[in-house]
PDB file of C-alpha atoms in Angstrom:
ATOM      1  CA  GLU A 168      -3.676  -6.041  23.039  1.00  0.00           C
ATOM      2  CA  GLU A 169      -0.230  -6.127  24.652  1.00  0.00           C
ATOM      3  CA  ALA A 170       2.783  -8.311  24.070  1.00  0.00           C
ATOM      4  CA  SER A 171       4.321  -9.985  27.107  1.00  0.00           C
ATOM      5  CA  ASP A 172       7.351 -11.544  25.419  1.00  0.00           C
ATOM      6  CA  GLN A 173       9.244 -11.990  22.131  1.00  0.00           C
ATOM      7  CA  ASP A 174       6.762 -14.607  20.879  1.00  0.00           C
ATOM      8  CA  ASP A 175       3.847 -12.210  21.342  1.00  0.00           C
ATOM      9  CA  MET A 176       5.733  -9.445  19.540  1.00  0.00           C
ATOM     10  CA  LYS A 177       6.531 -11.759  16.603  1.00  0.00           C
ATOM     11  CA  ASN A 178       2.913 -12.946  16.333  1.00  0.00           C
ATOM     12  CA  MET A 179       1.598  -9.383  16.433  1.00  0.00           C
ATOM     13  CA  MET A 180       4.059  -8.222  13.769  1.00  0.00           C
ATOM     14  CA  ASP A 181       3.035 -11.189  11.596  1.00  0.00           C
ATOM     15  CA  GLU A 182      -0.462  -9.632  11.397  1.00  0.00           C
ATOM     16  CA  LEU A 183       0.974  -6.643   9.516  1.00  0.00           C
ATOM     17  CA  ASN A 184       2.072  -6.440   5.868  1.00  0.00           C
ATOM     18  CA  PHE A 185       5.542  -5.193   6.855  1.00  0.00           C
ATOM     19  CA  TYR A 186       8.051  -6.482   9.360  1.00  0.00           C
ATOM     20  CA  GLU A 187      10.238  -3.476  10.029  1.00  0.00           C
ATOM     21  CA  ILE A 188       9.522   0.219  10.298  1.00  0.00           C
ATOM     22  CA  GLU A 189      11.657   3.183  11.199  1.00  0.00           C
ATOM     23  CA  ILE A 190      10.296   6.715  11.561  1.00  0.00           C
ATOM     24  CA  GLU A 191      12.527   9.760  11.989  1.00  0.00           C
ATOM     25  CA  LEU A 192      11.391  13.364  12.082  1.00  0.00           C
ATOM     26  CA  SER A 193      13.450  16.407  12.860  1.00  0.00           C
ATOM     27  CA  TYR A 194      11.963  19.668  14.115  1.00  0.00           C
ATOM     28  CA  GLY A 195      15.151  21.672  14.412  1.00  0.00           C
ATOM     29  CA  LYS A 196      17.605  22.027  17.251  1.00  0.00           C
ATOM     30  CA  ASP A 197      17.430  19.030  19.615  1.00  0.00           C
ATOM     31  CA  GLN A 198      13.881  18.239  18.545  1.00  0.00           C
ATOM     32  CA  GLU A 199      13.969  14.724  17.111  1.00  0.00           C
ATOM     33  CA  TYR A 200      11.277  12.085  17.027  1.00  0.00           C
ATOM     34  CA  GLU A 201      12.637   8.607  16.289  1.00  0.00           C
ATOM     35  CA  VAL A 202      10.853   5.294  16.680  1.00  0.00           C
ATOM     36  CA  GLU A 203      11.543   1.882  15.232  1.00  0.00           C
ATOM     37  CA  ILE A 204      10.514  -1.735  15.279  1.00  0.00           C
ATOM     38  CA  GLU A 205      13.244  -3.932  13.869  1.00  0.00           C
ATOM     39  CA  ARG A 206      13.495  -7.677  13.366  1.00  0.00           C
ATOM     40  CA  HIS A 207      16.889  -9.299  13.802  1.00  0.00           C
ATOM     41  CA  SER A 208      18.121 -12.175  11.655  1.00  0.00           C
ATOM     42  CA  ASN A 209      17.424 -14.575  14.558  1.00  0.00           C
ATOM     43  CA  GLY A 210      13.794 -13.401  14.539  1.00  0.00           C
ATOM     44  CA  ASP A 211      13.948 -11.368  17.739  1.00  0.00           C
ATOM     45  CA  ILE A 212      12.202  -8.030  17.696  1.00  0.00           C
ATOM     46  CA  GLU A 213      13.751  -4.815  18.907  1.00  0.00           C
ATOM     47  CA  ALA A 214      11.750  -1.653  19.541  1.00  0.00           C
ATOM     48  CA  ASP A 215      12.978   1.764  20.505  1.00  0.00           C
ATOM     49  CA  ILE A 216      11.479   5.195  21.174  1.00  0.00           C
ATOM     50  CA  ASP A 217      13.557   8.362  21.289  1.00  0.00           C
ATOM     51  CA  ASP A 218      11.063  11.214  21.516  1.00  0.00           C
ATOM     52  CA  GLU A 219      12.745  14.511  22.331  1.00  0.00           C
ATOM     53  CA  LEU A 220       9.482  16.387  21.703  1.00  0.00           C
ATOM     54  CA  ASN A 221       7.848  14.791  24.751  1.00  0.00           C
ATOM     55  CA  GLY A 222      11.002  13.863  26.650  1.00  0.00           C
ATOM     56  CA  GLU A 223      10.406  10.146  26.262  1.00  0.00           C
ATOM     57  CA  ASP A 224      13.246   7.665  25.772  1.00  0.00           C
ATOM     58  CA  ILE A 225      12.326   3.973  25.937  1.00  0.00           C
ATOM     59  CA  ASP A 226      15.035   1.391  25.259  1.00  0.00           C
ATOM     60  CA  ASP A 227      13.124  -1.549  26.716  1.00  0.00           C
ATOM     61  CA  ASP A 228      12.016  -3.577  23.674  1.00  0.00           C
ATOM     62  CA  LEU A 229       8.757  -4.803  25.186  1.00  0.00           C
ATOM     63  CA  GLN A 230       7.725  -1.456  26.658  1.00  0.00           C
ATOM     64  CA  ALA A 231       8.541   0.417  23.439  1.00  0.00           C
ATOM     65  CA  PHE A 232       6.813  -2.223  21.299  1.00  0.00           C
ATOM     66  CA  ASN A 233       3.604  -2.069  23.328  1.00  0.00           C
ATOM     67  CA  LYS A 234       3.550   1.704  23.003  1.00  0.00           C
ATOM     68  CA  LEU A 235       4.274   1.694  19.245  1.00  0.00           C
ATOM     69  CA  TYR A 236       2.302  -1.307  18.019  1.00  0.00           C
ATOM     70  CA  PRO A 237      -1.220   0.164  18.361  1.00  0.00           C
ATOM     71  CA  LYS A 238      -0.024   3.046  16.167  1.00  0.00           C
ATOM     72  CA  VAL A 239       1.869   1.090  13.506  1.00  0.00           C
ATOM     73  CA  LYS A 240      -1.099  -1.271  13.281  1.00  0.00           C
ATOM     74  CA  GLN A 241      -3.226   1.692  12.097  1.00  0.00           C
ATOM     75  CA  LEU A 242      -0.886   2.477   9.211  1.00  0.00           C
ATOM     76  CA  ASP A 243      -2.418   1.459   5.921  1.00  0.00           C
ATOM     77  CA  ILE A 244       0.652   1.534   3.726  1.00  0.00           C
ATOM     78  CA  GLU A 245       1.174  -0.646   0.690  1.00  0.00           C
ATOM     79  CA  GLN A 246       4.135  -0.686  -1.682  1.00  0.00           C
ATOM     80  CA  ASP A 247       2.290   1.625  -4.083  1.00  0.00           C
ATOM     81  CA  THR A 248       1.083   4.133  -1.463  1.00  0.00           C
ATOM     82  CA  ASP A 249       2.291   7.576  -2.505  1.00  0.00           C
ATOM     83  CA  LYS A 250       4.612   9.663  -0.372  1.00  0.00           C
ATOM     84  CA  GLU A 251       2.060  12.340   0.530  1.00  0.00           C
ATOM     85  CA  GLU A 252      -0.320   9.679   1.874  1.00  0.00           C
ATOM     86  CA  VAL A 253       2.464   8.040   3.925  1.00  0.00           C
ATOM     87  CA  ILE A 254       3.413  11.422   5.419  1.00  0.00           C
ATOM     88  CA  LYS A 255      -0.215  12.247   6.227  1.00  0.00           C
ATOM     89  CA  GLN A 256      -0.816   8.886   7.935  1.00  0.00           C
ATOM     90  CA  VAL A 257       2.378   9.051  10.007  1.00  0.00           C
ATOM     91  CA  LEU A 258       1.673  12.611  11.176  1.00  0.00           C
ATOM     92  CA  ASP A 259      -1.968  11.812  12.033  1.00  0.00           C
ATOM     93  CA  ILE A 260      -1.446   8.476  13.757  1.00  0.00           C
ATOM     94  CA  PHE A 261       1.666   9.487  15.710  1.00  0.00           C
ATOM     95  CA  GLU A 262       0.144  12.911  16.501  1.00  0.00           C
ATOM     96  CA  LEU A 263       3.070  14.883  15.089  1.00  0.00           C
ATOM     97  CA  ASP A 264       3.117  18.449  13.799  1.00  0.00           C
ATOM     98  CA  ASN A 265       3.546  19.021  10.074  1.00  0.00           C
ATOM     99  CA  ASP A 266       6.155  21.766  10.539  1.00  0.00           C
ATOM    100  CA  TYR A 267       9.021  19.256  10.499  1.00  0.00           C
ATOM    101  CA  GLU A 268      12.351  20.083   8.876  1.00  0.00           C
ATOM    102  CA  GLU A 269      13.066  16.515   7.853  1.00  0.00           C
ATOM    103  CA  PHE A 270      10.843  13.466   7.434  1.00  0.00           C
ATOM    104  CA  ASP A 271      12.157   9.953   6.874  1.00  0.00           C
ATOM    105  CA  VAL A 272      10.226   6.694   7.036  1.00  0.00           C
ATOM    106  CA  GLU A 273      11.681   3.331   6.051  1.00  0.00           C
ATOM    107  CA  ILE A 274       9.478   0.283   5.754  1.00  0.00           C
ATOM    108  CA  THR A 275      10.512  -3.266   4.951  1.00  0.00           C
ATOM    109  CA  PHE A 276       7.563  -5.262   3.628  1.00  0.00           C
ATOM    110  CA  ASP A 277       6.976  -8.975   4.165  1.00  0.00           C
ATOM    111  CA  ASP A 278       8.346  -9.844   0.731  1.00  0.00           C
ATOM    112  CA  GLY A 279      11.641  -8.101   1.509  1.00  0.00           C
ATOM    113  CA  THR A 280      10.924  -4.938  -0.478  1.00  0.00           C
ATOM    114  CA  LYS A 281      12.329  -1.914   1.322  1.00  0.00           C
ATOM    115  CA  LEU A 282      10.840   1.518   0.704  1.00  0.00           C
ATOM    116  CA  SER A 283      12.011   4.876   1.969  1.00  0.00           C
ATOM    117  CA  TYR A 284       9.885   8.023   2.110  1.00  0.00           C
ATOM    118  CA  GLU A 285      11.819  11.263   2.576  1.00  0.00           C
ATOM    119  CA  ASP A 286      10.685  14.836   2.627  1.00  0.00           C
TER     120      ASP A 286
END
C-alpha cells in the first residue's frame, strides 16, 4: 500500500488512531534517528526522515511517508499505553538498538490529545 499524492496520505493517516507522530532517538555523537509525520492546519501531510545511523535523509514528503507508514501502522499505542510498552514497540518496529542515550516520541491522537514519551 503506497500513497501517490496528498489525498492518499490523508486517507491512510485517517485509518490510524493518531494524526501526528514524531520519533527522536539519540545514540551519542552525530548518531541521531529522527522521523516524523505531521499534519498542517490546511490538512496537508509532511513526512521527513533524518537517519544518521543508516545515512538516510529523505525530505520528500511522499517518499518519506511511504517508507514510514508501514511502520507507524504497526504501532498499537493508545492514550493509556505505558511508556515501557511505547519504547518497546518503537524499538522493535523501527529496528532500533536499545542502547540509546535519549528517547523521545510525541503522538497527537485524533481527539487532539498530545502525549510525549521520554526516556
